mmCIF file of C-alpha atoms in Angstrom:
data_model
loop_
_atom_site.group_PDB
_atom_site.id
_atom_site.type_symbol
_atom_site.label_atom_id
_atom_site.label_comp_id
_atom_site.label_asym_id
_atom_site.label_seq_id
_atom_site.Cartn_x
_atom_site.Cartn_y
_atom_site.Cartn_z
ATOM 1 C CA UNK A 1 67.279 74.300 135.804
ATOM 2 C CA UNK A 2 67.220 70.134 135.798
ATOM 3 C CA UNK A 3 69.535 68.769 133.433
ATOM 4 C CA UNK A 4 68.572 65.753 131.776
ATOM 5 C CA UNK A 5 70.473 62.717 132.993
ATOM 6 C CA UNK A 6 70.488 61.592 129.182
ATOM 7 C CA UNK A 7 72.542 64.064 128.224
ATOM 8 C CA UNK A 8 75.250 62.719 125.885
ATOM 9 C CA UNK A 9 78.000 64.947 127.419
ATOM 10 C CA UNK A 10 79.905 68.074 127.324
ATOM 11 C CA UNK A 11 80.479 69.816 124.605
ATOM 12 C CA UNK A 12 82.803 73.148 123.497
ATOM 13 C CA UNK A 13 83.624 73.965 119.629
ATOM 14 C CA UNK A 14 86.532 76.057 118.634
ATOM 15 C CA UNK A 15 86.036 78.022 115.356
ATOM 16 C CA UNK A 16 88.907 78.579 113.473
ATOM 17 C CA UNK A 17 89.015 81.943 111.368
ATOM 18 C CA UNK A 18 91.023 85.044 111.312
ATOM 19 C CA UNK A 19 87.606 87.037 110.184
ATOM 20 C CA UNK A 20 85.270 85.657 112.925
ATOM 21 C CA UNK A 21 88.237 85.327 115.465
ATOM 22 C CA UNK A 22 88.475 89.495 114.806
ATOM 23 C CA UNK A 23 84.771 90.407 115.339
ATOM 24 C CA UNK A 24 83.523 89.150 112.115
ATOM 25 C CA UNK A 25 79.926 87.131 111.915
ATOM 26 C CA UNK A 26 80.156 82.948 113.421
ATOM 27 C CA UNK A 27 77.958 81.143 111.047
ATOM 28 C CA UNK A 28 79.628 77.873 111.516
ATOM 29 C CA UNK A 29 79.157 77.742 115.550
ATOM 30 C CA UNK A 30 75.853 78.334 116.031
ATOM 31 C CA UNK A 31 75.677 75.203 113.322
ATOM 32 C CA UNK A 32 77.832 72.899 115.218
ATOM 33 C CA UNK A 33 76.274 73.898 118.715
ATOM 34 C CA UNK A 34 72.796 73.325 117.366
ATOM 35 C CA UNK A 35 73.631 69.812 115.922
ATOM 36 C CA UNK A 36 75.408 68.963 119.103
ATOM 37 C CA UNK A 37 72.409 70.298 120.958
ATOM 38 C CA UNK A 38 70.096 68.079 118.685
ATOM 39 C CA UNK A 39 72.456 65.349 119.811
ATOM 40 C CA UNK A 40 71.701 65.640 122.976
ATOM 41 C CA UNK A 41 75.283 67.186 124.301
ATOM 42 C CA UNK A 42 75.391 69.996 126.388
ATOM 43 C CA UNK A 43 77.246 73.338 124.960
ATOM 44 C CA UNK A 44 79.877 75.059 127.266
ATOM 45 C CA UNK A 45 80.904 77.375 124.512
ATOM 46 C CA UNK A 46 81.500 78.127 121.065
ATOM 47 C CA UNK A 47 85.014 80.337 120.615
ATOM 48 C CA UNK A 48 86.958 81.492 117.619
ATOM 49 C CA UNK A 49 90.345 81.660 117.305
ATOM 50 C CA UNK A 50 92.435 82.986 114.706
ATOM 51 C CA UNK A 51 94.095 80.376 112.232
ATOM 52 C CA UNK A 52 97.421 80.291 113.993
ATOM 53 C CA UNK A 53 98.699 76.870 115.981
ATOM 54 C CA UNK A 54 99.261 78.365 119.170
ATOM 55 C CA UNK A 55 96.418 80.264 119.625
ATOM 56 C CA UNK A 56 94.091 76.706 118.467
ATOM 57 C CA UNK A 57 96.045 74.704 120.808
ATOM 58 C CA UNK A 58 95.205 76.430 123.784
ATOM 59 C CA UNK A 59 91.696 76.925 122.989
ATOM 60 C CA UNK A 60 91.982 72.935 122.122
ATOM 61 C CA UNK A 61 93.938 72.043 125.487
ATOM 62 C CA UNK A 62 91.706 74.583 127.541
ATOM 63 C CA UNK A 63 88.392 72.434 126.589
ATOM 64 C CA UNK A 64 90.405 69.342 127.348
ATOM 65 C CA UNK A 65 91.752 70.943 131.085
ATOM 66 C CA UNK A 66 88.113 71.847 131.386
ATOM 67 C CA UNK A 67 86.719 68.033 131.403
ATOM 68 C CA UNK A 68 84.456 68.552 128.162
ATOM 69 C CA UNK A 69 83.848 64.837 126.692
ATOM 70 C CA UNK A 70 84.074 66.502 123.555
ATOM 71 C CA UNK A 71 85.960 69.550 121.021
ATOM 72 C CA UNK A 72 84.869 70.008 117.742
ATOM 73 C CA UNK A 73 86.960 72.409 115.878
ATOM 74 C CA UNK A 74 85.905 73.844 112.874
ATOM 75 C CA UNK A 75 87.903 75.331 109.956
ATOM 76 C CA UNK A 76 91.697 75.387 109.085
ATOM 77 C CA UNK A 77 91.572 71.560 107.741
ATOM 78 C CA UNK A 78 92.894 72.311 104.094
ATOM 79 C CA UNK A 79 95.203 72.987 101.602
ATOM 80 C CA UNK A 80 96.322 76.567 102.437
ATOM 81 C CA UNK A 81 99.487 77.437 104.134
ATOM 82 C CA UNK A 82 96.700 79.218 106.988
ATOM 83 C CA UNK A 83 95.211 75.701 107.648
ATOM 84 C CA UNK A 84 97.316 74.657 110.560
ATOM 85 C CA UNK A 85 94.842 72.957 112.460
ATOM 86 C CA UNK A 86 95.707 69.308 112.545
ATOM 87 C CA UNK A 87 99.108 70.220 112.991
ATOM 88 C CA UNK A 88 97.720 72.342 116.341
ATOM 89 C CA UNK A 89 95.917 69.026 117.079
ATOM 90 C CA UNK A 90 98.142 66.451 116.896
ATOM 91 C CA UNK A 91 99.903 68.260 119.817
ATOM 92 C CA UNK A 92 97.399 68.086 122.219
ATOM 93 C CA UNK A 93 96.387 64.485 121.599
ATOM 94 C CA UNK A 94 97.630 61.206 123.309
ATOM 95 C CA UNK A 95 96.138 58.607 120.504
ATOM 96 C CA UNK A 96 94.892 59.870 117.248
ATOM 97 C CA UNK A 97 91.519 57.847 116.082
ATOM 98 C CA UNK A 98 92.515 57.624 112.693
ATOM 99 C CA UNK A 99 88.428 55.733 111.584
ATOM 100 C CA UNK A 100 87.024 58.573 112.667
ATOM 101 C CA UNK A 101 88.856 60.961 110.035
ATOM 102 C CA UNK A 102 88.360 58.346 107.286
ATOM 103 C CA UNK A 103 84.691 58.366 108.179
ATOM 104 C CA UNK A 104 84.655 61.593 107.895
ATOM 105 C CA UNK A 105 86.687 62.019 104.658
ATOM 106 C CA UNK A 106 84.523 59.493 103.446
ATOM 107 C CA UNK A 107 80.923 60.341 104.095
ATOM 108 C CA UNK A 108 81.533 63.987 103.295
ATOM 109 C CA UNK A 109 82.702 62.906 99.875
ATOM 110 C CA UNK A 110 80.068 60.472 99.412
ATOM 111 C CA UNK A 111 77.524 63.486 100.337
ATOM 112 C CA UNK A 112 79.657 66.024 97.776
ATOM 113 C CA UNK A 113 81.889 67.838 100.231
ATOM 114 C CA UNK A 114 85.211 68.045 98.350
ATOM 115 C CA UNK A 115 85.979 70.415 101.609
ATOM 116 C CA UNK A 116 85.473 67.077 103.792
ATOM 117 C CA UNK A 117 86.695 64.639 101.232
ATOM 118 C CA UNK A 118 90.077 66.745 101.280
ATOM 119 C CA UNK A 119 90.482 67.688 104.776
ATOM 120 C CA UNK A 120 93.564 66.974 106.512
ATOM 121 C CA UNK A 121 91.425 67.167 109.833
ATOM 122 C CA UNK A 122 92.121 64.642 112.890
ATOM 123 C CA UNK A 123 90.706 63.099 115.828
ATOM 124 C CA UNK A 124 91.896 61.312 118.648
ATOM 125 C CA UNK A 125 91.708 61.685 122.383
ATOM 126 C CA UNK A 126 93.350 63.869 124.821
ATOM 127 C CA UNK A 127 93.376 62.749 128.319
ATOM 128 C CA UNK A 128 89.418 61.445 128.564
ATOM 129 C CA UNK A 129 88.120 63.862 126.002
ATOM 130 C CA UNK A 130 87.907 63.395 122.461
ATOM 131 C CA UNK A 131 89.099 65.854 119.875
ATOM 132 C CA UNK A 132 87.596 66.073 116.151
ATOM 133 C CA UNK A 133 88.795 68.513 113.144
ATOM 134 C CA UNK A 134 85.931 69.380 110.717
ATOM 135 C CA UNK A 135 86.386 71.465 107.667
ATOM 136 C CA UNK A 136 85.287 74.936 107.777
ATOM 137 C CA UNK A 137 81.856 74.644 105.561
ATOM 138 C CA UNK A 138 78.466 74.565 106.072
ATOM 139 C CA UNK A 139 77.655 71.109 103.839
ATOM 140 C CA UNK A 140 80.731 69.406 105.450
ATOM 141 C CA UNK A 141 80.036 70.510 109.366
ATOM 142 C CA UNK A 142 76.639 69.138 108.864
ATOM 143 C CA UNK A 143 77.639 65.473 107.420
ATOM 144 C CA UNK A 144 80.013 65.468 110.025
ATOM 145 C CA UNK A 145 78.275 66.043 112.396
ATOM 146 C CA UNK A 146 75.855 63.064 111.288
ATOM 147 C CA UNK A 147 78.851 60.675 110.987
ATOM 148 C CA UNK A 148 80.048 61.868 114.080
ATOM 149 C CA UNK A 149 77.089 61.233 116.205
ATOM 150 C CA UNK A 150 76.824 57.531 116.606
ATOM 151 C CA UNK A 151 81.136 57.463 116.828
ATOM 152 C CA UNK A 152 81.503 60.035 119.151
ATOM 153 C CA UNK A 153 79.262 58.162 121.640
ATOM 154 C CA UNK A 154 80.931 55.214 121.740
ATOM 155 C CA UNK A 155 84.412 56.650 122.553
ATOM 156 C CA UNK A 156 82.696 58.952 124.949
ATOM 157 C CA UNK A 157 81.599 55.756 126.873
ATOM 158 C CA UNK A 158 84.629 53.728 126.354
ATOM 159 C CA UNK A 159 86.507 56.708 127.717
ATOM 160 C CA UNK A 160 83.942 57.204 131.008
ATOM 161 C CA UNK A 161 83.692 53.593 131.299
ATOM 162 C CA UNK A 162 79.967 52.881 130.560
ATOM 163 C CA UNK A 163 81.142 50.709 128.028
ATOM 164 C CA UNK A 164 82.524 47.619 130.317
#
């Protein structure tokens, strides 16, 4: 198989929630693996992990020790005393990217995503891959994902060096 040499770059997302993490049915990764697909990334994986800190760190610092160019998680970003993801996050990164959660937070509330317009997600960069929350719906994973595009790109090729 030839692999396009327009491909965007690599690509894993991290689901985070208890039900799908214990056999239940992914809806949100097949959605965030086809819109990265769209994008032109290629897909190592999609996994699910339960909504617990340690268990979304090392799912987030095994895509990192992996070389993806990016992690998309997906879920955990709220209120709830179960949404520990940022907190998970913010371990694993080396500089947050704080306009890239506000342009999130922003667009998804523009679009009528209270999930997105409330998430506590982050994003940021861990060694020379960057690392995005979304919230766990369907409406807020696919604004995201359309905010994301164009942002993700550019801090992909600052971080490879196409940019210079």
């Amino acid at each position: 198989m030839e692999i396009d040499a327009a491909v965007a770059g690599r690509a894993l997302v991290v689901v985070v929630d208890d039900r799908t993490a214990h056999g239940g049915v992914d809806s949100l990764g097949p959605l965030v693996t086809e819109l990265l697909t769209e994008a032109g990334f290629l897909v190592d994986a999609s996994v699910s992990v339960a909504a617990d800190e340690v268990e979304i760190r090392n799912a987030l610092n095994t895509a990192v020790i992996g070389g993806v160019d990016l992690v998309i998680s997906v879920g955990g970003t709220g209120m709830s005393p179960r949404d520990v993801t940022p907190e998970a996050t913010e371990e694993v990164l080396d500089r947050v990217l704080p306009g890239i959660s506000e342009a999130l937070r922003s667009s998804g509330l523009a679009s009528g995503s209270l999930d997105a317009g409330l998430s506590r997600g982050l994003a940021g960069v861990s060694g020379s891959t960057l690392v995005v929350n979304l919230p766990g719906s369907r409406a807020a994973v696919r604004d995201g994902m359309a905010t994301l595009g164009p942002l993700a790109s550019k801090v992909i090729d600052e971080l490879s060096g196409l940019s210079e």
